[in-house]
């Protein structure tokens, strides 16, 4: 069953349309998540919730502002791999391009 369309969806779409050409002006969405600090051996550890989608062993850089605010950027997600079994063989006349067709002419850099 599809989720009902909400006013928040309309607002998000309007913001995306308005800031599509200038994404750096878009207001960042912020969420507050409660985390727990605990002792692990001789170090302190930070337990992050699974909702962030991080894998064990992922390295992140923390940014500390004025000894009061800690933030970090999530690492880039790996690109999804495509399972070609779903569409393999659907275009039997399609042939790979030859090595000669992969070569490009040099462009003039005077432009």
PDB file of C-alpha atoms in Angstrom:
ATOM      1  CA  UNK A   1       0.000   0.000   0.000  1.00  0.00           C
ATOM      2  CA  UNK A   2       1.393   3.399  -0.957  1.00  0.00           C
ATOM      3  CA  UNK A   3       1.910   6.001   1.734  1.00  0.00           C
ATOM      4  CA  UNK A   4      -0.412   9.011   1.577  1.00  0.00           C
ATOM      5  CA  UNK A   5       0.908  12.196  -0.003  1.00  0.00           C
ATOM      6  CA  UNK A   6       1.612  14.795   2.684  1.00  0.00           C
ATOM      7  CA  UNK A   7       2.165  18.506   2.904  1.00  0.00           C
ATOM      8  CA  UNK A   8       5.792  17.803   3.865  1.00  0.00           C
ATOM      9  CA  UNK A   9       6.251  15.990   0.524  1.00  0.00           C
ATOM     10  CA  UNK A  10       4.933  19.045  -1.330  1.00  0.00           C
ATOM     11  CA  UNK A  11       7.314  21.282   0.606  1.00  0.00           C
ATOM     12  CA  UNK A  12      10.303  19.019  -0.104  1.00  0.00           C
ATOM     13  CA  UNK A  13       9.479  18.961  -3.820  1.00  0.00           C
ATOM     14  CA  UNK A  14       9.138  22.771  -3.900  1.00  0.00           C
ATOM     15  CA  UNK A  15      12.526  23.150  -2.193  1.00  0.00           C
ATOM     16  CA  UNK A  16      14.134  20.717  -4.640  1.00  0.00           C
ATOM     17  CA  UNK A  17      12.709  22.679  -7.576  1.00  0.00           C
ATOM     18  CA  UNK A  18      13.830  26.020  -6.149  1.00  0.00           C
ATOM     19  CA  UNK A  19      17.361  24.937  -5.241  1.00  0.00           C
ATOM     20  CA  UNK A  20      17.951  22.415  -8.035  1.00  0.00           C
ATOM     21  CA  UNK A  21      20.356  24.736  -9.867  1.00  0.00           C
ATOM     22  CA  UNK A  22      22.069  25.987  -6.688  1.00  0.00           C
ATOM     23  CA  UNK A  23      22.195  23.049  -4.252  1.00  0.00           C
ATOM     24  CA  UNK A  24      24.690  24.799  -1.965  1.00  0.00           C
ATOM     25  CA  UNK A  25      21.923  27.216  -0.910  1.00  0.00           C
ATOM     26  CA  UNK A  26      19.598  24.414   0.180  1.00  0.00           C
ATOM     27  CA  UNK A  27      19.055  24.215   3.914  1.00  0.00           C
ATOM     28  CA  UNK A  28      20.535  21.034   5.340  1.00  0.00           C
ATOM     29  CA  UNK A  29      18.225  18.616   7.033  1.00  0.00           C
ATOM     30  CA  UNK A  30      19.350  18.036  10.602  1.00  0.00           C
ATOM     31  CA  UNK A  31      18.406  15.176  12.881  1.00  0.00           C
ATOM     32  CA  UNK A  32      19.216  14.678  16.537  1.00  0.00           C
ATOM     33  CA  UNK A  33      20.085  11.133  17.545  1.00  0.00           C
ATOM     34  CA  UNK A  34      20.935  10.115  21.069  1.00  0.00           C
ATOM     35  CA  UNK A  35      24.184   8.130  21.343  1.00  0.00           C
ATOM     36  CA  UNK A  36      25.951   6.520  24.262  1.00  0.00           C
ATOM     37  CA  UNK A  37      29.624   6.839  25.220  1.00  0.00           C
ATOM     38  CA  UNK A  38      31.113   3.861  27.019  1.00  0.00           C
ATOM     39  CA  UNK A  39      34.521   2.609  28.099  1.00  0.00           C
ATOM     40  CA  UNK A  40      36.216   0.074  25.842  1.00  0.00           C
ATOM     41  CA  UNK A  41      39.561  -1.000  27.287  1.00  0.00           C
ATOM     42  CA  UNK A  42      41.571   2.159  27.951  1.00  0.00           C
ATOM     43  CA  UNK A  43      39.582   4.185  25.394  1.00  0.00           C
ATOM     44  CA  UNK A  44      36.198   5.794  25.216  1.00  0.00           C
ATOM     45  CA  UNK A  45      33.838   4.538  22.519  1.00  0.00           C
ATOM     46  CA  UNK A  46      30.775   6.023  20.893  1.00  0.00           C
ATOM     47  CA  UNK A  47      27.877   3.739  20.060  1.00  0.00           C
ATOM     48  CA  UNK A  48      26.159   4.837  16.835  1.00  0.00           C
ATOM     49  CA  UNK A  49      22.658   3.644  15.947  1.00  0.00           C
ATOM     50  CA  UNK A  50      22.148   1.203  13.097  1.00  0.00           C
ATOM     51  CA  UNK A  51      19.820   3.690  11.356  1.00  0.00           C
ATOM     52  CA  UNK A  52      22.935   5.466  10.049  1.00  0.00           C
ATOM     53  CA  UNK A  53      23.720   2.414   7.924  1.00  0.00           C
ATOM     54  CA  UNK A  54      27.418   2.280   8.813  1.00  0.00           C
ATOM     55  CA  UNK A  55      29.369  -0.955   8.612  1.00  0.00           C
ATOM     56  CA  UNK A  56      31.678  -2.112  11.413  1.00  0.00           C
ATOM     57  CA  UNK A  57      35.207  -0.884  10.752  1.00  0.00           C
ATOM     58  CA  UNK A  58      34.115   2.187   8.756  1.00  0.00           C
ATOM     59  CA  UNK A  59      36.395   5.141   9.463  1.00  0.00           C
ATOM     60  CA  UNK A  60      34.847   8.593   9.853  1.00  0.00           C
ATOM     61  CA  UNK A  61      36.319  11.973  10.767  1.00  0.00           C
ATOM     62  CA  UNK A  62      34.826  13.853  13.693  1.00  0.00           C
ATOM     63  CA  UNK A  63      34.669  17.646  13.639  1.00  0.00           C
ATOM     64  CA  UNK A  64      34.696  19.363  17.032  1.00  0.00           C
ATOM     65  CA  UNK A  65      33.575  23.003  17.191  1.00  0.00           C
ATOM     66  CA  UNK A  66      34.299  25.196  20.241  1.00  0.00           C
ATOM     67  CA  UNK A  67      34.665  22.135  22.485  1.00  0.00           C
ATOM     68  CA  UNK A  68      30.874  21.866  22.433  1.00  0.00           C
ATOM     69  CA  UNK A  69      29.620  20.564  19.088  1.00  0.00           C
ATOM     70  CA  UNK A  70      30.721  17.296  17.520  1.00  0.00           C
ATOM     71  CA  UNK A  71      29.727  16.438  13.967  1.00  0.00           C
ATOM     72  CA  UNK A  72      30.795  14.050  11.244  1.00  0.00           C
ATOM     73  CA  UNK A  73      30.002  13.416   7.605  1.00  0.00           C
ATOM     74  CA  UNK A  74      28.820   9.984   6.618  1.00  0.00           C
ATOM     75  CA  UNK A  75      31.163   8.305   4.136  1.00  0.00           C
ATOM     76  CA  UNK A  76      30.081   7.927   0.526  1.00  0.00           C
ATOM     77  CA  UNK A  77      27.969   4.860   0.083  1.00  0.00           C
ATOM     78  CA  UNK A  78      29.389   2.236  -2.271  1.00  0.00           C
ATOM     79  CA  UNK A  79      27.747   2.147  -5.649  1.00  0.00           C
ATOM     80  CA  UNK A  80      25.062  -0.476  -6.023  1.00  0.00           C
ATOM     81  CA  UNK A  81      25.978  -3.448  -8.142  1.00  0.00           C
ATOM     82  CA  UNK A  82      23.517  -4.404 -10.840  1.00  0.00           C
ATOM     83  CA  UNK A  83      22.362  -7.979 -11.221  1.00  0.00           C
ATOM     84  CA  UNK A  84      22.399  -8.478 -15.003  1.00  0.00           C
ATOM     85  CA  UNK A  85      20.565 -11.804 -14.732  1.00  0.00           C
ATOM     86  CA  UNK A  86      17.258  -9.910 -14.898  1.00  0.00           C
ATOM     87  CA  UNK A  87      17.917  -8.439 -18.344  1.00  0.00           C
ATOM     88  CA  UNK A  88      20.731 -10.562 -19.797  1.00  0.00           C
ATOM     89  CA  UNK A  89      19.862 -11.656 -23.318  1.00  0.00           C
ATOM     90  CA  UNK A  90      17.007  -9.185 -23.845  1.00  0.00           C
ATOM     91  CA  UNK A  91      18.916  -7.462 -26.683  1.00  0.00           C
ATOM     92  CA  UNK A  92      20.537 -10.337 -28.614  1.00  0.00           C
ATOM     93  CA  UNK A  93      21.497  -8.100 -31.578  1.00  0.00           C
ATOM     94  CA  UNK A  94      23.448  -5.719 -29.370  1.00  0.00           C
ATOM     95  CA  UNK A  95      27.205  -6.168 -29.855  1.00  0.00           C
ATOM     96  CA  UNK A  96      30.100  -4.684 -27.866  1.00  0.00           C
ATOM     97  CA  UNK A  97      31.849  -1.786 -29.577  1.00  0.00           C
ATOM     98  CA  UNK A  98      35.198  -2.484 -31.182  1.00  0.00           C
ATOM     99  CA  UNK A  99      38.497  -1.166 -29.815  1.00  0.00           C
ATOM    100  CA  UNK A 100      38.824   1.221 -32.783  1.00  0.00           C
ATOM    101  CA  UNK A 101      35.494   2.830 -31.904  1.00  0.00           C
ATOM    102  CA  UNK A 102      36.681   3.466 -28.346  1.00  0.00           C
ATOM    103  CA  UNK A 103      39.386   5.894 -29.498  1.00  0.00           C
ATOM    104  CA  UNK A 104      38.647   9.598 -29.473  1.00  0.00           C
ATOM    105  CA  UNK A 105      40.189  12.423 -31.493  1.00  0.00           C
ATOM    106  CA  UNK A 106      42.218  14.934 -29.512  1.00  0.00           C
ATOM    107  CA  UNK A 107      40.480  18.261 -28.926  1.00  0.00           C
ATOM    108  CA  UNK A 108      42.052  21.668 -29.265  1.00  0.00           C
ATOM    109  CA  UNK A 109      42.493  23.273 -25.849  1.00  0.00           C
ATOM    110  CA  UNK A 110      42.295  26.775 -27.349  1.00  0.00           C
ATOM    111  CA  UNK A 111      38.598  27.124 -26.588  1.00  0.00           C
TER     112      UNK A 111
END
